[in-house]
Coordinates of C-alpha atoms in Angstrom, one line a residue:
Chain A
X23 CA 4.3 51.0 -15.8
X24 CA 4.8 48.0 -16.6
X25 CA 4.7 46.2 -20.2
X26 CA 2.5 43.9 -21.6
X27 CA 3.6 41.2 -24.1
X28 CA 0.7 39.6 -25.6
X29 CA 0.4 36.1 -28.0
X30 CA -2.4 35.6 -30.1
X31 CA -4.0 36.4 -34.1
X32 CA -3.9 38.9 -36.0
X33 CA -6.7 38.3 -38.4
X34 CA -9.7 39.1 -41.0
X35 CA -13.2 38.1 -39.4
X36 CA -16.5 38.1 -41.7
X37 CA -19.3 38.2 -39.5
X38 CA -23.0 38.3 -39.0
X39 CA -25.5 39.2 -36.8
X40 CA -29.2 40.4 -36.8
X41 CA -27.9 43.4 -36.6
X42 CA -26.1 43.6 -39.6
X43 CA -23.0 42.5 -41.5
X44 CA -19.1 42.8 -41.8
X45 CA -17.4 41.7 -44.9
X46 CA -13.9 41.4 -43.9
X47 CA -13.1 43.3 -41.0
X48 CA -9.9 43.4 -39.5
X49 CA -10.0 41.1 -36.0
X50 CA -8.1 38.3 -34.2
X51 CA -7.1 38.6 -30.3
X52 CA -4.3 40.4 -30.6
X53 CA -5.7 43.1 -32.0
X54 CA -8.5 43.4 -29.5
X55 CA -6.3 43.2 -26.8
X56 CA -3.4 45.4 -27.7
X57 CA -5.5 48.2 -28.5
X58 CA -7.1 48.0 -25.2
X59 CA -4.5 47.4 -23.5
X60 CA -2.7 50.1 -25.0
X61 CA -4.7 52.5 -23.2
X62 CA -3.0 51.8 -19.5
X63 CA 0.4 50.4 -20.6
X64 CA 2.9 49.6 -23.3
X65 CA 1.8 46.5 -25.0
X66 CA 4.4 44.3 -27.1
X67 CA 2.6 42.5 -29.3
X68 CA 3.8 38.7 -30.5
X69 CA 2.0 37.1 -34.0
X70 CA 1.6 36.7 -37.7
X71 CA 0.1 38.2 -40.7
X72 CA 0.4 37.4 -44.9
X73 CA 1.2 39.8 -47.2
X74 CA -2.7 40.5 -47.8
X75 CA -2.7 42.7 -44.0
X76 CA -2.9 46.1 -44.2
X77 CA 0.4 48.2 -43.4
X78 CA -1.2 50.6 -42.1
X79 CA -2.7 48.5 -39.4
X80 CA 0.7 48.1 -38.3
X81 CA 1.5 51.7 -38.1
X82 CA -1.9 52.6 -36.0
X83 CA -0.1 49.7 -33.4
X84 CA 3.2 51.6 -33.4
X85 CA 1.5 55.4 -32.7
X86 CA -0.3 53.6 -29.9
X87 CA 2.9 52.4 -28.1
X88 CA 2.3 48.7 -29.3
X89 CA 5.4 47.3 -30.2
X90 CA 5.2 45.3 -33.6
X91 CA 8.6 43.6 -33.8
X92 CA 7.5 40.7 -32.6
X93 CA 5.0 40.0 -35.5
X94 CA 6.2 38.2 -38.5
X95 CA 5.6 38.8 -42.0
X96 CA 4.6 35.7 -44.0
X97 CA 4.6 34.9 -47.7
X98 CA 0.7 33.9 -47.8
X99 CA -2.8 35.1 -46.4
X100 CA -3.3 36.2 -42.9
X101 CA -5.8 34.1 -40.9
X102 CA -9.8 34.5 -41.6
X103 CA -12.4 33.6 -39.2
X104 CA -15.6 33.4 -40.5
X105 CA -18.8 33.5 -37.9
X106 CA -22.2 33.8 -37.1
X107 CA -24.4 34.9 -34.0
X108 CA -27.7 34.6 -33.3
X109 CA -30.1 37.4 -31.3
X110 CA -28.4 35.5 -28.6
X111 CA -24.9 37.3 -29.1
X112 CA -23.2 35.3 -26.2
X113 CA -22.4 32.2 -28.6
X114 CA -20.3 32.9 -31.8
X115 CA -21.2 30.1 -34.7
X116 CA -17.9 29.2 -36.4
X117 CA -18.5 29.0 -40.5
X118 CA -14.9 28.5 -41.4
X119 CA -11.3 28.8 -40.2
X120 CA -8.9 29.6 -42.7
X121 CA -5.1 29.4 -40.9
X122 CA -3.2 30.3 -43.4
X123 CA -0.2 31.7 -42.4
X124 CA -0.8 30.7 -38.5
X125 CA -0.7 27.1 -39.6
X126 CA 3.4 27.2 -39.1
X127 CA 3.0 29.9 -36.6
X128 CA 6.2 29.3 -34.4
X129 CA 6.3 32.7 -32.3
X130 CA 9.9 33.7 -31.5
X131 CA 10.5 36.3 -28.9
X132 CA 12.2 39.3 -29.5
X133 CA 15.6 40.3 -27.3
X134 CA 13.8 43.2 -26.5
X135 CA 10.2 41.6 -25.4
X136 CA 11.6 39.1 -22.6
X137 CA 11.9 41.5 -19.5
X138 CA 8.2 42.1 -19.7
X139 CA 6.6 41.5 -16.0
X140 CA 3.0 40.9 -17.4
X141 CA 1.8 38.1 -20.3
X142 CA -1.3 37.3 -21.7
X143 CA -1.3 34.3 -23.3
X144 CA -4.2 34.6 -26.1
X145 CA -6.3 32.0 -27.1
X146 CA -3.9 29.4 -29.3
X147 CA -2.1 26.2 -29.5
X148 CA -1.4 25.4 -26.2
X149 CA 2.5 24.1 -27.3
X150 CA 2.7 27.5 -28.6
X151 CA 1.5 29.3 -25.3
X152 CA 4.0 27.4 -23.5
X153 CA 6.9 28.5 -25.7
X154 CA 6.1 32.1 -25.3
X155 CA 5.7 31.8 -22.0
X156 CA 9.1 29.9 -21.5
X157 CA 11.1 32.9 -23.2
X158 CA 10.1 35.2 -20.7
X159 CA 12.7 35.9 -18.0
X160 CA 10.5 37.0 -15.1
X161 CA 7.3 37.2 -15.5
X162 CA 5.2 38.8 -12.4
X163 CA 1.6 37.9 -13.6
X164 CA 0.5 35.4 -16.7
X165 CA -2.7 35.3 -17.6
X166 CA -4.1 32.9 -20.6
X167 CA -7.0 32.5 -22.1
X168 CA -8.7 29.2 -24.3
X169 CA -11.1 27.9 -26.2
X170 CA -13.4 24.8 -26.7
X171 CA -11.4 23.9 -29.7
X172 CA -8.4 23.4 -27.8
X173 CA -10.5 21.9 -24.6
X174 CA -11.4 19.4 -27.0
X175 CA -8.1 18.6 -28.8
X176 CA -5.3 19.8 -26.5
X177 CA -6.8 19.1 -23.2
X178 CA -3.8 18.1 -21.2
X179 CA -0.9 20.3 -23.2
X180 CA -3.4 22.6 -22.3
X181 CA -4.0 22.4 -18.3
X182 CA 0.4 21.8 -18.3
X183 CA 0.5 25.3 -19.8
X184 CA -2.7 26.8 -17.3
X185 CA -0.6 25.7 -14.4
X186 CA 2.3 27.9 -14.8
X187 CA -0.1 30.7 -15.0
X188 CA -1.8 33.1 -12.5
X189 CA -4.6 33.3 -14.1
X190 CA -7.2 32.0 -16.1
X191 CA -9.3 34.7 -18.1
X192 CA -12.1 32.3 -20.1
X193 CA -16.1 32.1 -21.0
X194 CA -18.2 30.6 -19.0
X195 CA -19.5 27.6 -21.3
X196 CA -15.9 26.6 -21.8
X197 CA -14.4 27.2 -18.2
X198 CA -17.4 24.6 -17.5
X199 CA -16.2 22.3 -20.1
X200 CA -12.3 22.4 -19.4
X201 CA -13.0 21.5 -15.6
X202 CA -16.2 18.8 -16.1
X203 CA -18.2 21.2 -13.5
X204 CA -21.6 22.7 -14.0
X205 CA -21.2 24.6 -11.0
X206 CA -18.9 27.7 -11.2
X207 CA -18.1 27.6 -7.6
X208 CA -16.4 24.2 -8.0
X209 CA -15.1 24.9 -11.5
X210 CA -13.1 28.0 -10.0
X211 CA -12.0 25.0 -7.0
X212 CA -10.3 22.6 -10.0
X213 CA -8.9 25.4 -11.2
X214 CA -7.4 26.5 -8.6
X215 CA -6.1 23.2 -7.9
X216 CA -4.1 22.8 -11.1
X217 CA -1.8 26.3 -10.1
X218 CA -3.4 29.8 -10.7
X219 CA -5.1 31.7 -8.0
X220 CA -7.3 33.8 -9.9
X221 CA -9.9 32.7 -12.4
X222 CA -12.0 35.4 -14.2
X223 CA -15.4 34.1 -16.0
X224 CA -16.4 36.2 -19.0
X225 CA -20.3 35.8 -18.9
X226 CA -21.1 38.4 -22.4
X227 CA -23.6 40.7 -21.4
X228 CA -23.6 39.3 -18.0
X229 CA -20.7 40.7 -17.5
X230 CA -17.8 39.3 -15.9
X231 CA -16.9 37.5 -12.6
X232 CA -13.6 36.8 -10.5
X233 CA -12.5 34.4 -8.1
X234 CA -9.4 34.8 -5.9
X235 CA -8.8 32.0 -3.4
X236 CA -12.2 32.5 -1.7
X237 CA -13.0 35.6 -2.6
X238 CA -15.2 36.3 -5.4
X239 CA -16.1 39.7 -7.4
X240 CA -19.6 39.8 -9.8
X241 CA -19.9 42.7 -12.3
X242 CA -22.9 42.4 -14.5
X243 CA -22.7 44.4 -18.3
X244 CA -23.4 47.4 -18.9
X245 CA -27.0 47.1 -20.7
X246 CA -26.6 49.3 -24.1
X247 CA -29.3 50.4 -26.3
X248 CA -27.5 49.1 -29.5
X249 CA -25.0 46.1 -29.7
X250 CA -24.0 44.9 -32.7
X251 CA -21.4 42.5 -32.5
X252 CA -19.6 40.9 -29.8
X253 CA -16.7 39.9 -31.6
X254 CA -13.2 40.3 -29.6
X255 CA -15.4 41.6 -26.8
X256 CA -13.5 38.5 -24.9
X257 CA -10.0 39.8 -25.8
X258 CA -10.8 43.4 -25.5
X259 CA -12.2 42.9 -22.0
X260 CA -8.9 41.0 -21.0
X261 CA -6.8 43.8 -22.6
X262 CA -8.4 46.3 -20.0
X263 CA -7.9 43.6 -17.3
X264 CA -3.9 43.6 -17.8
X265 CA -3.8 46.6 -19.1
X266 CA -5.0 48.0 -15.7
X267 CA -3.6 45.6 -13.7
X268 CA 0.0 46.6 -15.5
X269 CA -0.5 50.5 -15.4
X270 CA 0.0 50.0 -11.7
X271 CA 3.7 49.8 -12.5
X272 CA 5.5 48.7 -8.9
X273 CA 2.4 49.5 -7.0
X274 CA 0.9 46.0 -8.7
X275 CA 0.3 43.6 -5.7
X276 CA -2.5 41.3 -7.2
X277 CA -4.3 43.1 -4.3
X278 CA -8.3 42.5 -3.9
X279 CA -9.4 45.9 -5.2
X280 CA -6.9 46.3 -8.2
X281 CA -7.9 43.0 -9.1
X282 CA -11.7 44.2 -9.0
X283 CA -11.0 47.6 -10.7
X284 CA -9.0 45.7 -13.3
X285 CA -12.1 43.7 -14.1
X286 CA -14.3 46.7 -14.2
X287 CA -11.8 48.1 -16.6
X288 CA -12.1 44.9 -18.6
X289 CA -15.9 45.1 -18.4
X290 CA -15.7 49.0 -19.7
X291 CA -13.3 48.0 -22.6
X292 CA -15.3 45.5 -23.9
X293 CA -18.5 47.8 -24.0
X294 CA -17.0 49.8 -26.3
X295 CA -16.3 46.5 -28.6
X296 CA -19.6 45.4 -28.6
X297 CA -20.8 48.9 -30.0
X298 CA -20.0 48.4 -33.7
X299 CA -18.2 46.2 -35.9
X300 CA -14.3 45.2 -35.5
X301 CA -12.8 47.6 -33.4
X302 CA -13.5 50.6 -34.9
X303 CA -15.0 51.9 -31.2
X304 CA -11.2 51.2 -29.6
X305 CA -10.0 53.8 -31.9
X306 CA -9.3 57.2 -30.7
X307 CA -10.7 56.6 -27.2
X308 CA -8.8 58.5 -24.1
X309 CA -8.4 58.1 -20.5
X310 CA -10.6 60.5 -19.7
X311 CA -13.5 58.7 -22.2
X312 CA -12.8 55.3 -20.5
X313 CA -13.0 56.7 -16.9
X314 CA -16.3 58.1 -18.0
X315 CA -17.3 54.8 -19.4
X316 CA -16.0 53.2 -16.1
X317 CA -18.2 55.8 -13.8
X318 CA -21.3 54.4 -15.4
X319 CA -20.3 51.1 -14.0
X320 CA -19.9 52.3 -10.4
X321 CA -23.5 53.9 -11.0
X322 CA -24.9 50.9 -12.4
X323 CA -23.9 48.8 -8.8
X324 CA -23.6 51.4 -6.2
X325 CA -26.5 50.3 -3.3
X326 CA -25.2 50.2 -0.6
X327 CA -25.4 54.1 0.4
X328 CA -28.1 56.0 2.7
Chain B
X16 CA -44.4 49.6 8.4
X17 CA -47.1 49.1 5.6
X18 CA -48.9 45.8 4.9
X19 CA -48.6 44.2 1.3
X20 CA -51.6 42.0 -0.3
X21 CA -51.0 39.3 -2.4
X22 CA -52.5 37.3 -4.8
X23 CA -50.9 34.1 -6.4
X24 CA -51.0 30.3 -6.4
X25 CA -50.3 27.7 -3.3
X26 CA -49.7 24.8 -4.9
X27 CA -48.4 21.4 -5.3
X28 CA -45.0 21.1 -7.1
X29 CA -43.2 17.9 -8.7
X30 CA -39.8 18.8 -9.4
X31 CA -36.7 16.6 -11.0
X32 CA -33.3 18.6 -11.4
X33 CA -29.7 17.0 -12.1
X34 CA -29.1 17.4 -8.4
X35 CA -32.2 15.4 -7.7
X36 CA -36.2 15.1 -7.3
X37 CA -39.2 16.3 -5.3
X38 CA -42.2 14.1 -5.3
X39 CA -45.0 16.3 -4.4
X40 CA -43.5 19.4 -2.2
X41 CA -45.5 22.7 -1.2
X42 CA -45.3 25.7 -3.6
X43 CA -46.5 28.4 -5.9
X44 CA -45.9 31.8 -5.9
X45 CA -48.2 33.4 -3.2
X46 CA -45.9 30.6 -0.8
X47 CA -42.4 31.9 -2.0
X48 CA -43.8 35.4 -2.4
X49 CA -45.8 35.7 1.5
X50 CA -42.7 33.8 3.2
X51 CA -40.1 35.7 1.9
X52 CA -42.0 39.2 2.3
X53 CA -43.2 38.2 6.2
X54 CA -39.3 39.0 7.0
X55 CA -40.1 42.3 6.3
X56 CA -43.6 43.3 7.0
X57 CA -47.3 41.8 7.3
X58 CA -48.2 40.3 4.6
X59 CA -52.2 39.4 3.4
X60 CA -52.8 36.8 1.3
X61 CA -55.4 35.6 -1.7
X62 CA -55.6 32.4 -2.8
X63 CA -57.7 29.0 -3.3
X64 CA -56.5 25.4 -2.1
X65 CA -58.2 21.9 -2.3
X66 CA -59.0 20.0 0.4
X67 CA -55.7 17.9 -0.1
X68 CA -53.8 21.3 1.0
X69 CA -52.0 20.8 4.7
X70 CA -53.5 23.0 7.3
X71 CA -50.0 23.2 8.9
X72 CA -49.1 25.1 6.3
X73 CA -52.1 27.6 6.6
X74 CA -50.9 27.8 10.3
X75 CA -47.3 28.2 9.3
X76 CA -48.7 31.1 7.5
X77 CA -50.9 32.7 10.7
X78 CA -47.1 32.0 13.1
X79 CA -45.3 34.3 10.7
X80 CA -47.6 37.0 10.2
X81 CA -49.2 36.2 7.6
X82 CA -53.3 37.1 7.0
X83 CA -54.9 33.9 5.6
X84 CA -58.5 35.4 5.5
X85 CA -58.2 35.9 1.8
X86 CA -57.3 32.0 1.0
X87 CA -60.4 29.9 0.1
X88 CA -60.9 26.4 0.7
X89 CA -62.7 24.9 -2.1
X90 CA -63.6 20.9 -2.7
X91 CA -60.9 19.4 -5.0
X92 CA -57.5 19.2 -5.2
X93 CA -54.9 21.6 -5.3
X94 CA -53.1 23.5 -8.2
X95 CA -50.5 20.8 -9.1
X96 CA -47.2 21.9 -11.2
X97 CA -44.6 19.7 -12.5
X98 CA -41.8 20.4 -14.0
X99 CA -38.0 19.5 -15.1
X100 CA -35.0 21.5 -15.4
X101 CA -31.8 20.6 -17.2
X102 CA -28.1 21.6 -15.9
X103 CA -29.0 25.4 -17.4
X104 CA -31.3 26.0 -14.3
X105 CA -32.5 29.1 -15.4
X106 CA -35.3 27.5 -18.1
X107 CA -38.1 26.0 -16.6
X108 CA -40.2 22.7 -18.9
X109 CA -43.3 22.3 -17.7
X110 CA -44.6 18.7 -17.7
X111 CA -48.3 19.3 -16.6
X112 CA -50.2 21.6 -15.1
X113 CA -53.2 20.3 -13.3
X114 CA -55.6 23.6 -12.5
X115 CA -57.7 21.8 -10.0
X116 CA -59.3 24.0 -7.8
X117 CA -57.7 27.0 -9.2
X118 CA -59.8 26.8 -12.8
X119 CA -62.9 28.9 -11.1
X120 CA -61.2 31.0 -9.2
X121 CA -62.9 34.4 -8.8
X122 CA -60.4 36.3 -6.2
X123 CA -62.1 38.4 -3.3
X124 CA -60.3 40.2 -1.2
X125 CA -61.6 40.6 2.3
X126 CA -62.6 44.1 3.7
X127 CA -59.9 44.2 6.2
X128 CA -57.4 43.7 3.4
X129 CA -58.7 46.6 1.1
X130 CA -56.5 49.4 2.9
X131 CA -53.3 48.0 2.3
X132 CA -50.6 50.3 0.1
X133 CA -48.3 47.8 -1.5
X134 CA -49.8 45.1 -3.3
X135 CA -48.3 42.1 -5.5
X136 CA -50.0 41.0 -8.6
X137 CA -48.5 37.1 -9.0
X138 CA -48.9 35.4 -12.0
X139 CA -52.2 34.3 -12.7
X140 CA -55.0 35.4 -15.6
X141 CA -54.6 39.1 -15.9
X142 CA -58.4 39.5 -15.8
X143 CA -58.2 38.0 -12.3
X144 CA -54.8 40.2 -11.3
X145 CA -56.6 43.1 -12.5
X146 CA -59.9 42.2 -10.3
X147 CA -58.0 42.4 -7.1
X148 CA -56.4 45.5 -8.0
X149 CA -59.8 47.1 -8.4
X150 CA -60.4 46.1 -5.1
X151 CA -57.8 48.3 -3.2
X152 CA -58.5 51.3 -2.4
X153 CA -55.7 53.7 -2.2
X154 CA -52.7 51.3 -3.2
X155 CA -48.9 53.1 -3.1
X156 CA -47.0 51.2 -5.2
X157 CA -48.0 47.9 -7.5
X158 CA -46.0 45.4 -8.8
X159 CA -46.7 42.4 -11.2
X160 CA -45.4 39.1 -12.4
X161 CA -46.2 37.6 -15.6
X162 CA -45.2 34.3 -17.5
X163 CA -45.3 33.4 -21.2
X164 CA -48.3 31.5 -21.2
X165 CA -50.5 35.0 -20.6
X166 CA -48.5 36.6 -23.0
X167 CA -48.9 34.5 -25.8
X168 CA -52.9 34.0 -25.2
X169 CA -54.0 37.3 -23.2
X170 CA -51.4 39.9 -24.4
X171 CA -53.8 42.5 -24.6
X172 CA -55.9 41.9 -21.2
X173 CA -52.1 41.5 -19.4
X174 CA -50.8 44.5 -20.9
X175 CA -54.3 46.8 -19.5
X176 CA -53.4 45.5 -15.9
X177 CA -49.6 46.5 -16.6
X178 CA -50.4 49.8 -17.1
X179 CA -51.8 50.5 -14.0
X180 CA -48.9 49.0 -12.1
X181 CA -46.3 51.3 -10.8
X182 CA -43.8 48.1 -11.5
X183 CA -43.2 45.1 -13.7
X184 CA -40.8 42.0 -12.6
X185 CA -40.6 39.8 -14.7
X186 CA -38.3 37.1 -16.5
X187 CA -36.0 38.0 -19.3
X188 CA -37.0 36.0 -21.9
X189 CA -40.4 36.8 -21.1
X190 CA -40.2 41.0 -20.5
X191 CA -38.4 40.3 -24.2
X192 CA -41.5 38.2 -25.7
X193 CA -44.0 40.5 -24.4
X194 CA -42.1 43.8 -25.8
X195 CA -41.0 42.5 -29.1
X196 CA -37.9 43.4 -28.2
X197 CA -34.9 41.2 -27.9
X198 CA -32.2 44.6 -26.4
X199 CA -33.1 44.7 -22.8
X200 CA -32.8 48.9 -22.6
X201 CA -35.7 49.0 -25.8
X202 CA -37.8 46.3 -24.0
X203 CA -37.4 49.0 -20.6
X204 CA -38.5 52.0 -23.3
X205 CA -41.1 49.9 -24.5
X206 CA -42.7 49.2 -20.5
X207 CA -42.6 52.8 -19.4
X208 CA -44.4 53.9 -22.7
X209 CA -47.8 51.8 -20.7
X210 CA -47.2 53.2 -17.9
X211 CA -45.0 51.4 -15.6
X212 CA -42.1 53.5 -14.5
X213 CA -40.0 50.8 -12.9
X214 CA -39.1 47.3 -15.0
X215 CA -37.1 44.6 -12.9
X216 CA -35.9 41.7 -14.9
X217 CA -34.9 38.9 -13.1
X218 CA -32.0 37.0 -14.7
X219 CA -31.5 33.4 -13.1
X220 CA -28.0 33.1 -11.8
X221 CA -26.8 36.2 -13.4
X222 CA -29.2 37.8 -10.7
X223 CA -31.3 41.0 -11.8
X224 CA -31.8 44.3 -13.4
X225 CA -34.0 47.7 -12.5
X226 CA -34.8 50.4 -15.0
X227 CA -36.3 53.4 -13.0
X228 CA -37.0 56.1 -16.0
X229 CA -33.2 56.4 -17.4
X230 CA -31.9 55.0 -14.2
X231 CA -30.3 51.2 -14.4
X232 CA -28.7 49.4 -11.4
X233 CA -27.8 45.7 -12.0
X234 CA -27.1 42.9 -9.2
X235 CA -24.8 39.8 -10.5
X236 CA -26.8 36.5 -8.5
X237 CA -24.6 35.3 -5.8
X238 CA -22.4 32.5 -7.1
X239 CA -23.0 29.2 -4.8
X240 CA -21.6 26.4 -4.3
X241 CA -24.9 24.0 -4.6
X242 CA -28.0 25.1 -6.1
X243 CA -30.8 22.6 -6.3
X244 CA -33.7 23.8 -7.7
X245 CA -34.5 27.0 -8.6
X246 CA -38.2 26.8 -8.5
X247 CA -40.0 29.3 -6.4
X248 CA -36.6 32.0 -7.0
X249 CA -38.6 34.5 -9.3
X250 CA -41.6 34.5 -6.6
X251 CA -39.3 34.5 -3.7
X252 CA -37.2 37.6 -5.0
X253 CA -40.4 39.6 -5.5
X254 CA -41.4 39.0 -1.7
X255 CA -37.9 40.3 -0.5
X256 CA -38.0 43.1 -3.2
X257 CA -41.6 44.2 -1.7
X258 CA -41.7 43.0 1.6
X259 CA -37.8 45.3 1.8
X260 CA -40.1 48.5 0.0
X261 CA -43.2 48.1 2.7
X262 CA -40.8 47.9 5.1
X263 CA -39.8 51.4 4.5
X264 CA -43.4 52.4 5.9
X265 CA -44.0 56.3 5.8
X266 CA -40.3 56.7 4.9
X267 CA -41.1 54.9 0.9
X268 CA -40.3 57.3 -1.3
X269 CA -39.8 55.0 -4.6
X270 CA -36.2 56.3 -4.3
X271 CA -32.8 55.7 -6.1
X272 CA -31.2 53.9 -3.1
X273 CA -34.5 51.9 -1.5
X274 CA -35.5 50.7 -5.2
X275 CA -31.6 49.4 -5.4
X276 CA -31.3 48.1 -2.0
X277 CA -35.0 46.3 -2.8
X278 CA -33.6 44.5 -5.7
X279 CA -30.5 43.5 -3.3
X280 CA -32.9 42.3 -0.6
X281 CA -35.2 40.4 -3.5
X282 CA -31.6 38.5 -4.8
X283 CA -30.7 38.2 -1.1
X284 CA -34.2 36.1 -0.4
X285 CA -34.0 33.9 -3.6
X286 CA -30.0 33.2 -2.9
X287 CA -31.6 30.9 0.3
X288 CA -34.6 29.6 -1.6
X289 CA -32.3 28.1 -4.5
X290 CA -30.3 25.8 -2.0
X291 CA -33.0 23.0 -1.8
X292 CA -36.1 21.7 -2.9
X293 CA -39.2 23.9 -2.1
X294 CA -39.4 26.4 0.7
X295 CA -37.7 24.6 3.3
X296 CA -34.6 27.7 3.5
X297 CA -36.8 30.1 3.9
X298 CA -38.5 28.6 7.5
X299 CA -36.5 29.5 10.2
X300 CA -34.7 32.8 9.1
X301 CA -34.4 35.8 10.6
X302 CA -33.4 39.7 10.0
X303 CA -30.2 39.0 10.9
X304 CA -29.2 35.6 8.7
X305 CA -31.0 37.7 6.0
X306 CA -28.8 40.8 6.8
X307 CA -25.9 38.7 6.9
X308 CA -26.6 37.1 3.2
X309 CA -27.3 40.5 2.4
X310 CA -23.8 41.4 3.0
X311 CA -22.3 39.3 0.9
X312 CA -24.0 41.0 -1.8
X313 CA -22.3 43.9 -0.6
X314 CA -19.0 42.0 -0.4
X315 CA -19.9 40.7 -4.3
X316 CA -19.7 43.7 -5.7
X317 CA -17.7 46.1 -4.2
X318 CA -14.9 48.0 -6.0
X319 CA -14.5 51.3 -6.3
X320 CA -12.4 51.8 -2.6
X321 CA -8.8 52.3 -2.7

């Protein structure tokens, strides 16, 4: 089993959906990613929090084999995001972004993290993603996420970091924007021309699709009778995806079925997150419960049998 | 092998997409459905055309084992639809609908059609769908499609016909509108409470999803490097779906894997239609080419192997 370094945000989220409202719940890409990945492999987290961030959440991380030595505690308030969703839960509308302690964040990778083989560069300023990557000695598999904000303001810097990664994990609307290609097969070619062999496109309730060279693999989302809040689903997905790959340890070979199963584990983990506000549903899972849910995806898509 | 009765439109379409324009091509639900289904089973078509409808198209039907004795030729012009798509090819914008000979259409089922076991009630006035169904002696499997126009203006009449069917095949936005339920699992329950055991939801490039009692089956669309025009994809899907089921003949049992394979054949046929304007891509296929494309769906979604 290999360990995974993740850099991303630890935050408070205030969320409104047609199905309810959450005042100020814990969130941020590093929270969702780390919790999801921790069911598969040891996680080493790099982030920053303010004085208002609850200590118990860091204790929870430590209980779940998530290393917190790369999480800085700074004076001031924790990053705070406010957002709203309509019935179309695939698109978030940002109401307010308070960077707070994130404004002057300069990620430092602790010495004890630097031998990690798997790296997930969560959605932050591209230059910082690059700084983290530079501090890892011999990364074996690096995945990166981003968002429209950086595509609009930091496109060249972003592409420079993407070039150094094996895999881009990104929302469908954002890969179209980034590659200036509406067609997703064409978009995958553009990404490949930059460097990453693998592109994973997140499609919300429509699941995800993977491009690996000329290979394609698609998985619909699991239809659920109740979906309350999609916040964090994408980072949870990445956690399941990277977690499964890291769990393969020395058997990891970036092979066809390894990547495909990793994608299904990503969808599996994300299907828990959307069932409630925050990451409540990611607490108290175990590999058995996860594999039961995974088998619902097997069942959802099996047809070529007689 | 059982035969299929279809009622629907034969039409001219004028279409604009970001990828091109088609002045006045042959279209209509009965054209797409019949051509797709004819690769699997004999088709018996019920429709009406005007004097401007090309004879050669009816000859083409006859060459492809599509019975045209239920197609009326009336004085006046053929039904004409004008539409436009943006980059989001999942939503058609109607610019003009000229019903022409369709205005006074009263479908009559020829005596030679009345013993058919499979029935597809294409998207027309619900009362006419009901009239066709009443003229079939012992239908074994009846599927129905509809659209927002009838949901808005004829909802009660529409639900009355749906009650008499085994299967509703419908676009995602429209099943939400029809059932007044945004959540698709809930929508499936509403449809089931009306009568049909089976609901097939068409999701454009995201493929399709099938609900059969508590069973669910999902299939993503096949990502294609070039998609020119989605017009007719839904009817083509229905043709592949119903065609495969009818091809089972006495083996048809509405079973789990039969329905699942039928859905994949539906997606398979639709993937041809979207590659060009009109139904050009549906001409000159054969079962071998179709099965090759079907196997691309197997390949797209297989993951649970070691």
